[in-house]
PDB file of C-alpha atoms in Angstrom:
ATOM      1  CA  MET B 914     338.723  23.110   8.624  1.00  0.00           C
ATOM      2  CA  LEU B 915     339.294  26.489  10.279  1.00  0.00           C
ATOM      3  CA  GLU B 916     337.664  26.773  13.696  1.00  0.00           C
ATOM      4  CA  ALA B 917     336.962  29.651  16.058  1.00  0.00           C
ATOM      5  CA  LYS B 918     336.351  28.148  19.475  1.00  0.00           C
ATOM      6  CA  ASN B 919     334.909  30.506  22.079  1.00  0.00           C
ATOM      7  CA  ILE B 920     336.860  33.425  20.610  1.00  0.00           C
ATOM      8  CA  ALA B 921     336.998  36.741  22.437  1.00  0.00           C
ATOM      9  CA  TYR B 922     339.172  39.777  21.808  1.00  0.00           C
ATOM     10  CA  SER B 923     339.431  42.950  23.853  1.00  0.00           C
ATOM     11  CA  ILE B 924     341.459  46.161  23.748  1.00  0.00           C
ATOM     12  CA  ASP B 925     341.983  48.181  26.932  1.00  0.00           C
ATOM     13  CA  GLY B 926     339.237  46.226  28.629  1.00  0.00           C
ATOM     14  CA  LYS B 927     336.703  46.820  25.846  1.00  0.00           C
ATOM     15  CA  MET B 928     335.387  43.567  24.403  1.00  0.00           C
ATOM     16  CA  LEU B 929     335.258  43.743  20.589  1.00  0.00           C
ATOM     17  CA  VAL B 930     334.120  40.166  19.978  1.00  0.00           C
ATOM     18  CA  GLU B 931     333.168  37.432  22.425  1.00  0.00           C
ATOM     19  CA  ASN B 932     331.831  33.891  22.520  1.00  0.00           C
ATOM     20  CA  ILE B 933     332.427  33.326  18.801  1.00  0.00           C
ATOM     21  CA  ASN B 934     332.098  29.671  17.821  1.00  0.00           C
ATOM     22  CA  LEU B 935     332.234  29.070  14.086  1.00  0.00           C
ATOM     23  CA  SER B 936     333.632  26.432  11.739  1.00  0.00           C
ATOM     24  CA  PHE B 937     334.700  27.135   8.166  1.00  0.00           C
ATOM     25  CA  PHE B 938     335.062  24.335   5.623  1.00  0.00           C
ATOM     26  CA  PRO B 939     336.837  24.092   2.247  1.00  0.00           C
ATOM     27  CA  GLY B 940     334.713  24.708  -0.813  1.00  0.00           C
ATOM     28  CA  ILE B 941     332.404  27.162   0.954  1.00  0.00           C
ATOM     29  CA  LEU B 942     332.032  30.917   0.440  1.00  0.00           C
ATOM     30  CA  TYR B 943     331.073  32.484   3.767  1.00  0.00           C
ATOM     31  CA  GLY B 944     329.637  35.957   4.266  1.00  0.00           C
ATOM     32  CA  ILE B 945     330.094  37.804   7.559  1.00  0.00           C
ATOM     33  CA  LEU B 946     327.401  40.447   7.987  1.00  0.00           C
ATOM     34  CA  GLY B 947     326.700  43.011  10.663  1.00  0.00           C
ATOM     35  CA  PRO B 948     326.421  46.753  11.274  1.00  0.00           C
ATOM     36  CA  ASN B 949     329.465  48.964  11.696  1.00  0.00           C
ATOM     37  CA  GLY B 950     331.306  48.187  14.923  1.00  0.00           C
ATOM     38  CA  SER B 951     329.834  44.695  15.229  1.00  0.00           C
ATOM     39  CA  GLY B 952     333.261  43.008  15.234  1.00  0.00           C
ATOM     40  CA  LYS B 953     333.601  41.799  11.643  1.00  0.00           C
ATOM     41  CA  SER B 954     337.124  43.121  11.042  1.00  0.00           C
ATOM     42  CA  THR B 955     338.240  42.001  14.496  1.00  0.00           C
ATOM     43  CA  LEU B 956     337.001  38.491  13.781  1.00  0.00           C
ATOM     44  CA  LEU B 957     338.981  38.323  10.532  1.00  0.00           C
ATOM     45  CA  LYS B 958     342.166  39.500  12.242  1.00  0.00           C
ATOM     46  CA  THR B 959     341.851  36.826  14.915  1.00  0.00           C
ATOM     47  CA  LEU B 960     341.030  34.142  12.349  1.00  0.00           C
ATOM     48  CA  SER B 961     344.091  35.160  10.315  1.00  0.00           C
ATOM     49  CA  GLY B 962     346.477  34.931  13.260  1.00  0.00           C
ATOM     50  CA  ILE B 963     347.326  38.638  13.159  1.00  0.00           C
ATOM     51  CA  TRP B 964     345.714  39.115  16.564  1.00  0.00           C
ATOM     52  CA  ASN B 965     345.972  36.601  19.374  1.00  0.00           C
ATOM     53  CA  PRO B 966     342.525  36.067  20.939  1.00  0.00           C
ATOM     54  CA  THR B 967     342.109  37.328  24.484  1.00  0.00           C
ATOM     55  CA  LYS B 968     340.164  34.155  25.116  1.00  0.00           C
ATOM     56  CA  GLY B 969     339.535  30.998  23.124  1.00  0.00           C
ATOM     57  CA  ILE B 970     341.538  29.525  20.283  1.00  0.00           C
ATOM     58  CA  VAL B 971     341.678  29.407  16.499  1.00  0.00           C
ATOM     59  CA  LYS B 972     342.421  25.975  15.056  1.00  0.00           C
ATOM     60  CA  TRP B 973     343.432  24.819  11.593  1.00  0.00           C
ATOM     61  CA  LYS B 974     343.049  21.123  10.877  1.00  0.00           C
ATOM     62  CA  GLY B 975     342.500  20.504  14.576  1.00  0.00           C
ATOM     63  CA  LYS B 976     345.704  22.193  15.766  1.00  0.00           C
ATOM     64  CA  PRO B 977     346.216  25.700  17.218  1.00  0.00           C
ATOM     65  CA  LEU B 978     346.867  28.139  14.393  1.00  0.00           C
ATOM     66  CA  LEU B 979     349.331  30.204  16.417  1.00  0.00           C
ATOM     67  CA  ALA B 980     351.457  27.133  17.137  1.00  0.00           C
ATOM     68  CA  ARG B 981     352.602  27.419  13.530  1.00  0.00           C
ATOM     69  CA  SER B 982     355.411  29.701  12.405  1.00  0.00           C
ATOM     70  CA  ARG B 983     354.530  33.040  10.835  1.00  0.00           C
ATOM     71  CA  LYS B 984     355.716  31.691   7.483  1.00  0.00           C
ATOM     72  CA  GLN B 985     353.456  28.648   7.821  1.00  0.00           C
ATOM     73  CA  ILE B 986     350.485  30.845   8.718  1.00  0.00           C
ATOM     74  CA  SER B 987     351.194  33.103   5.732  1.00  0.00           C
ATOM     75  CA  SER B 988     351.080  30.133   3.381  1.00  0.00           C
ATOM     76  CA  THR B 989     347.823  28.927   4.971  1.00  0.00           C
ATOM     77  CA  ILE B 990     345.776  32.123   5.322  1.00  0.00           C
ATOM     78  CA  SER B 991     345.742  35.307   3.238  1.00  0.00           C
ATOM     79  CA  LEU B 992     343.976  38.425   4.522  1.00  0.00           C
ATOM     80  CA  VAL B 993     342.935  41.320   2.288  1.00  0.00           C
ATOM     81  CA  PRO B 994     342.386  44.302   4.634  1.00  0.00           C
ATOM     82  CA  GLN B 995     339.546  46.756   4.333  1.00  0.00           C
ATOM     83  CA  ASN B 996     341.808  49.792   3.942  1.00  0.00           C
ATOM     84  CA  PRO B 997     345.245  48.746   2.647  1.00  0.00           C
ATOM     85  CA  GLN B 998     347.917  51.073   4.042  1.00  0.00           C
ATOM     86  CA  VAL B 999     351.128  51.533   2.076  1.00  0.00           C
ATOM     87  CA  HIS B1000     353.994  53.782   3.144  1.00  0.00           C
ATOM     88  CA  PHE B1001     356.696  52.849   0.645  1.00  0.00           C
ATOM     89  CA  ASP B1002     356.961  53.554  -3.063  1.00  0.00           C
ATOM     90  CA  PHE B1003     356.683  49.990  -4.388  1.00  0.00           C
ATOM     91  CA  THR B1004     355.449  49.220  -7.861  1.00  0.00           C
ATOM     92  CA  VAL B1005     352.302  47.156  -8.223  1.00  0.00           C
ATOM     93  CA  ALA B1006     354.332  44.164  -9.431  1.00  0.00           C
ATOM     94  CA  GLU B1007     356.617  44.436  -6.392  1.00  0.00           C
ATOM     95  CA  MET B1008     353.628  44.511  -4.042  1.00  0.00           C
ATOM     96  CA  VAL B1009     352.128  41.402  -5.589  1.00  0.00           C
ATOM     97  CA  ARG B1010     355.500  39.637  -5.521  1.00  0.00           C
ATOM     98  CA  MET B1011     355.464  39.983  -1.718  1.00  0.00           C
ATOM     99  CA  GLY B1012     352.638  37.460  -1.692  1.00  0.00           C
ATOM    100  CA  ARG B1013     355.177  34.826  -2.704  1.00  0.00           C
ATOM    101  CA  TYR B1014     357.130  35.350   0.529  1.00  0.00           C
ATOM    102  CA  PRO B1015     356.276  31.904   1.978  1.00  0.00           C
ATOM    103  CA  TYR B1016     357.796  30.226  -1.084  1.00  0.00           C
ATOM    104  CA  GLY B1017     360.571  32.616  -2.077  1.00  0.00           C
ATOM    105  CA  SER B1018     359.942  35.409  -4.538  1.00  0.00           C
ATOM    106  CA  LYS B1019     362.174  34.195  -7.382  1.00  0.00           C
ATOM    107  CA  HIS B1020     360.824  32.768 -10.637  1.00  0.00           C
ATOM    108  CA  CYS B1021     357.217  33.836 -10.030  1.00  0.00           C
ATOM    109  CA  ASP B1022     356.636  36.263 -12.899  1.00  0.00           C
ATOM    110  CA  ALA B1023     353.995  34.015 -14.463  1.00  0.00           C
ATOM    111  CA  GLU B1024     352.035  33.824 -11.198  1.00  0.00           C
ATOM    112  CA  ILE B1025     352.181  37.608 -10.807  1.00  0.00           C
ATOM    113  CA  GLU B1026     350.948  38.189 -14.348  1.00  0.00           C
ATOM    114  CA  LYS B1027     348.116  35.699 -13.910  1.00  0.00           C
ATOM    115  CA  ALA B1028     346.972  37.237 -10.610  1.00  0.00           C
ATOM    116  CA  LEU B1029     347.040  40.796 -11.933  1.00  0.00           C
ATOM    117  CA  ASN B1030     345.150  39.781 -15.060  1.00  0.00           C
ATOM    118  CA  THR B1031     342.574  38.033 -12.888  1.00  0.00           C
ATOM    119  CA  VAL B1032     341.747  41.305 -11.095  1.00  0.00           C
ATOM    120  CA  ASP B1033     342.084  43.426 -14.267  1.00  0.00           C
ATOM    121  CA  ALA B1034     345.242  45.179 -13.022  1.00  0.00           C
ATOM    122  CA  TRP B1035     348.058  43.935 -15.277  1.00  0.00           C
ATOM    123  CA  HIS B1036     348.185  47.350 -16.954  1.00  0.00           C
ATOM    124  CA  LEU B1037     349.025  48.859 -13.544  1.00  0.00           C
ATOM    125  CA  ARG B1038     352.058  46.641 -12.908  1.00  0.00           C
ATOM    126  CA  LYS B1039     354.664  49.413 -13.316  1.00  0.00           C
ATOM    127  CA  ARG B1040     352.678  52.061 -11.451  1.00  0.00           C
ATOM    128  CA  SER B1041     353.539  53.132  -7.927  1.00  0.00           C
ATOM    129  CA  ILE B1042     351.166  51.656  -5.362  1.00  0.00           C
ATOM    130  CA  LEU B1043     351.080  55.124  -3.765  1.00  0.00           C
ATOM    131  CA  HIS B1044     349.560  56.652  -6.885  1.00  0.00           C
ATOM    132  CA  LEU B1045     346.597  54.312  -7.271  1.00  0.00           C
ATOM    133  CA  SER B1046     342.999  54.967  -6.371  1.00  0.00           C
ATOM    134  CA  HIS B1047     341.621  53.102  -3.375  1.00  0.00           C
ATOM    135  CA  GLY B1048     339.711  50.735  -5.642  1.00  0.00           C
ATOM    136  CA  GLU B1049     342.787  49.991  -7.762  1.00  0.00           C
ATOM    137  CA  ARG B1050     344.846  49.388  -4.637  1.00  0.00           C
ATOM    138  CA  LYS B1051     342.210  46.980  -3.321  1.00  0.00           C
ATOM    139  CA  ARG B1052     342.421  44.932  -6.523  1.00  0.00           C
ATOM    140  CA  VAL B1053     346.217  44.795  -6.220  1.00  0.00           C
ATOM    141  CA  TYR B1054     345.947  43.461  -2.673  1.00  0.00           C
ATOM    142  CA  ILE B1055     343.544  40.785  -3.852  1.00  0.00           C
ATOM    143  CA  ALA B1056     346.109  39.827  -6.515  1.00  0.00           C
ATOM    144  CA  ARG B1057     348.779  39.593  -3.818  1.00  0.00           C
ATOM    145  CA  ALA B1058     346.538  37.244  -1.844  1.00  0.00           C
ATOM    146  CA  LEU B1059     345.977  35.114  -4.946  1.00  0.00           C
ATOM    147  CA  VAL B1060     349.688  34.529  -5.618  1.00  0.00           C
ATOM    148  CA  THR B1061     350.088  33.227  -2.075  1.00  0.00           C
ATOM    149  CA  GLU B1062     347.968  30.246  -3.171  1.00  0.00           C
ATOM    150  CA  SER B1063     346.788  29.743   0.406  1.00  0.00           C
ATOM    151  CA  PRO B1064     343.825  27.426   1.040  1.00  0.00           C
ATOM    152  CA  ILE B1065     342.060  30.091   3.121  1.00  0.00           C
ATOM    153  CA  LEU B1066     341.275  33.600   1.879  1.00  0.00           C
ATOM    154  CA  LEU B1067     339.842  36.280   4.174  1.00  0.00           C
ATOM    155  CA  LEU B1068     338.594  39.538   2.670  1.00  0.00           C
ATOM    156  CA  ASP B1069     337.394  42.564   4.628  1.00  0.00           C
ATOM    157  CA  GLU B1070     334.779  44.380   2.512  1.00  0.00           C
ATOM    158  CA  PRO B1071     336.514  43.565  -0.806  1.00  0.00           C
ATOM    159  CA  GLU B1072     333.846  45.325  -2.872  1.00  0.00           C
ATOM    160  CA  ALA B1073     334.279  48.667  -1.058  1.00  0.00           C
ATOM    161  CA  SER B1074     335.523  51.458  -3.368  1.00  0.00           C
ATOM    162  CA  LEU B1075     335.115  49.282  -6.471  1.00  0.00           C
ATOM    163  CA  ASP B1076     332.877  50.223  -9.379  1.00  0.00           C
ATOM    164  CA  ILE B1077     329.967  47.951 -10.278  1.00  0.00           C
ATOM    165  CA  LYS B1078     331.888  46.008 -12.927  1.00  0.00           C
ATOM    166  CA  HIS B1079     334.799  45.179 -10.643  1.00  0.00           C
ATOM    167  CA  GLN B1080     332.504  44.401  -7.703  1.00  0.00           C
ATOM    168  CA  LEU B1081     330.765  41.783  -9.810  1.00  0.00           C
ATOM    169  CA  GLU B1082     334.032  40.379 -11.150  1.00  0.00           C
ATOM    170  CA  ILE B1083     335.482  40.037  -7.632  1.00  0.00           C
ATOM    171  CA  TRP B1084     332.371  38.233  -6.387  1.00  0.00           C
ATOM    172  CA  LYS B1085     332.488  35.846  -9.347  1.00  0.00           C
ATOM    173  CA  LEU B1086     336.188  35.245  -8.683  1.00  0.00           C
ATOM    174  CA  LEU B1087     335.479  34.396  -5.037  1.00  0.00           C
ATOM    175  CA  ARG B1088     332.717  32.038  -6.124  1.00  0.00           C
ATOM    176  CA  LYS B1089     335.155  30.321  -8.510  1.00  0.00           C
ATOM    177  CA  LEU B1090     337.836  30.030  -5.799  1.00  0.00           C
ATOM    178  CA  ALA B1091     335.348  28.388  -3.446  1.00  0.00           C
ATOM    179  CA  GLU B1092     334.485  25.901  -6.182  1.00  0.00           C
ATOM    180  CA  GLN B1093     338.219  25.099  -6.315  1.00  0.00           C
ATOM    181  CA  ASP B1094     337.915  23.884  -2.710  1.00  0.00           C
ATOM    182  CA  LYS B1095     339.298  26.987  -1.023  1.00  0.00           C
ATOM    183  CA  THR B1096     337.775  28.413   2.147  1.00  0.00           C
ATOM    184  CA  ILE B1097     336.599  31.975   1.435  1.00  0.00           C
ATOM    185  CA  ILE B1098     335.397  34.301   4.213  1.00  0.00           C
ATOM    186  CA  VAL B1099     334.127  37.764   3.269  1.00  0.00           C
ATOM    187  CA  THR B1100     332.819  40.635   5.375  1.00  0.00           C
ATOM    188  CA  ASN B1101     330.549  43.119   3.630  1.00  0.00           C
ATOM    189  CA  HIS B1102     327.396  45.208   3.834  1.00  0.00           C
ATOM    190  CA  ASP B1103     325.787  44.167   0.549  1.00  0.00           C
ATOM    191  CA  LEU B1104     322.918  41.882   1.509  1.00  0.00           C
ATOM    192  CA  ALA B1105     321.892  41.241  -2.097  1.00  0.00           C
ATOM    193  CA  ALA B1106     325.393  40.153  -3.160  1.00  0.00           C
ATOM    194  CA  THR B1107     325.723  38.011  -0.053  1.00  0.00           C
ATOM    195  CA  GLN B1108     322.444  36.272  -0.805  1.00  0.00           C
ATOM    196  CA  ARG B1109     323.454  35.701  -4.423  1.00  0.00           C
ATOM    197  CA  PHE B1110     327.030  34.490  -4.007  1.00  0.00           C
ATOM    198  CA  CYS B1111     327.579  33.162  -0.476  1.00  0.00           C
ATOM    199  CA  ASP B1112     326.808  29.598   0.589  1.00  0.00           C
ATOM    200  CA  GLU B1113     326.489  30.463   4.266  1.00  0.00           C
ATOM    201  CA  VAL B1114     326.436  33.605   6.378  1.00  0.00           C
ATOM    202  CA  ALA B1115     327.130  34.568   9.959  1.00  0.00           C
ATOM    203  CA  ILE B1116     325.550  37.687  11.429  1.00  0.00           C
ATOM    204  CA  LEU B1117     327.416  39.651  14.090  1.00  0.00           C
ATOM    205  CA  ASN B1118     325.904  42.229  16.400  1.00  0.00           C
ATOM    206  CA  GLN B1119     327.631  43.976  19.290  1.00  0.00           C
ATOM    207  CA  GLY B1120     330.559  41.576  19.095  1.00  0.00           C
ATOM    208  CA  ARG B1121     328.524  38.376  19.178  1.00  0.00           C
ATOM    209  CA  CYS B1122     327.438  35.948  16.495  1.00  0.00           C
ATOM    210  CA  VAL B1123     323.654  36.030  16.697  1.00  0.00           C
ATOM    211  CA  CYS B1124     323.091  33.360  14.030  1.00  0.00           C
ATOM    212  CA  HIS B1125     324.665  31.500  11.155  1.00  0.00           C
ATOM    213  CA  GLY B1126     323.404  29.363   8.298  1.00  0.00           C
ATOM    214  CA  GLN B1127     322.019  29.851   4.810  1.00  0.00           C
ATOM    215  CA  PHE B1128     321.044  33.426   3.975  1.00  0.00           C
ATOM    216  CA  ASP B1129     317.315  32.893   3.494  1.00  0.00           C
ATOM    217  CA  GLN B1130     317.107  30.966   6.761  1.00  0.00           C
ATOM    218  CA  VAL B1131     318.831  33.536   8.961  1.00  0.00           C
ATOM    219  CA  MET B1132     318.006  36.866   7.289  1.00  0.00           C
ATOM    220  CA  THR B1133     314.418  37.152   8.434  1.00  0.00           C
ATOM    221  CA  PRO B1134     312.471  40.438   8.576  1.00  0.00           C
ATOM    222  CA  GLN B1135     312.643  40.291  12.375  1.00  0.00           C
ATOM    223  CA  ARG B1136     316.434  39.882  12.319  1.00  0.00           C
ATOM    224  CA  LEU B1137     316.803  42.735   9.826  1.00  0.00           C
ATOM    225  CA  LEU B1138     314.974  44.930  12.298  1.00  0.00           C
ATOM    226  CA  GLU B1139     316.821  43.705  15.388  1.00  0.00           C
ATOM    227  CA  VAL B1140     320.340  43.791  13.942  1.00  0.00           C
ATOM    228  CA  PHE B1141     320.265  46.444  11.233  1.00  0.00           C
ATOM    229  CA  GLY B1142     317.343  48.571  12.378  1.00  0.00           C
ATOM    230  CA  VAL B1143     315.559  48.390   9.035  1.00  0.00           C
ATOM    231  CA  VAL B1144     312.252  46.976   7.853  1.00  0.00           C
ATOM    232  CA  GLU B1145     312.210  44.724   4.802  1.00  0.00           C
ATOM    233  CA  SER B1146     310.094  46.068   1.954  1.00  0.00           C
ATOM    234  CA  ALA B1147     308.337  44.076  -0.731  1.00  0.00           C
ATOM    235  CA  ASN B1148     311.177  45.030  -3.077  1.00  0.00           C
ATOM    236  CA  PHE B1149     314.013  43.938  -0.799  1.00  0.00           C
ATOM    237  CA  ARG B1150     315.575  41.707  -3.469  1.00  0.00           C
ATOM    238  CA  PRO B1151     317.087  44.283  -5.867  1.00  0.00           C
ATOM    239  CA  ILE B1152     317.962  43.764  -9.498  1.00  0.00           C
ATOM    240  CA  THR B1153     321.210  42.014 -10.364  1.00  0.00           C
ATOM    241  CA  PHE B1154     323.810  42.899 -12.948  1.00  0.00           C
ATOM    242  CA  GLU B1155     325.963  40.869 -15.322  1.00  0.00           C
ATOM    243  CA  THR B1156     329.103  41.708 -17.254  1.00  0.00           C
ATOM    244  CA  PRO B1157     328.861  41.140 -21.021  1.00  0.00           C
ATOM    245  CA  SER B1158     329.831  37.629 -22.115  1.00  0.00           C
TER     246      SER B1158
END
């Protein structure tokens, strides 16, 4: 179990998240919802061990996450950032290979091929990461997280910049990974996809978790108005799409 216990994080005296108390269990796909600036990305960075909380503690299996070595954390938690930044001319295959760092990068060609095929990016393997579209780059970063084989996967708006087909495929992949007993935590703005695919959701607003639980229990018309500033219409549940079988 991954736990956030009274988490707070501030930069230059500005509190980005505070009083966050959440527990994340294996086999569950969690959605983190909230308007822009509500603290979703900050929460993921503290849960991943990239940022040390200003207050509180993140625990994994009852022990402080940051008491582990960086290599141990890397093999436990994989984070796919919202806007992957790359400054070196690596090939796609080289980028994905970096996900094997906790185990050594030798003799992992099969894992790389499997991960890239999973995100429909095997044909990009020899391309420079610098020459990909944002959506293609996002899929490559998801592949890199997959080859890490970590039990916890954090994704910051993974569907952003993806076309409809790849959005749906990524959501189905995350659903499958959760069914394989991994802990999956996803931030996003798509309420319909969250309702369809996520087991539980947490809603952030102004740096605080205002509620958490099953989507239909927490996403009430009143909460939509209070948190997102919108009124639910009779047609709130939009149509869904499927890829051909």
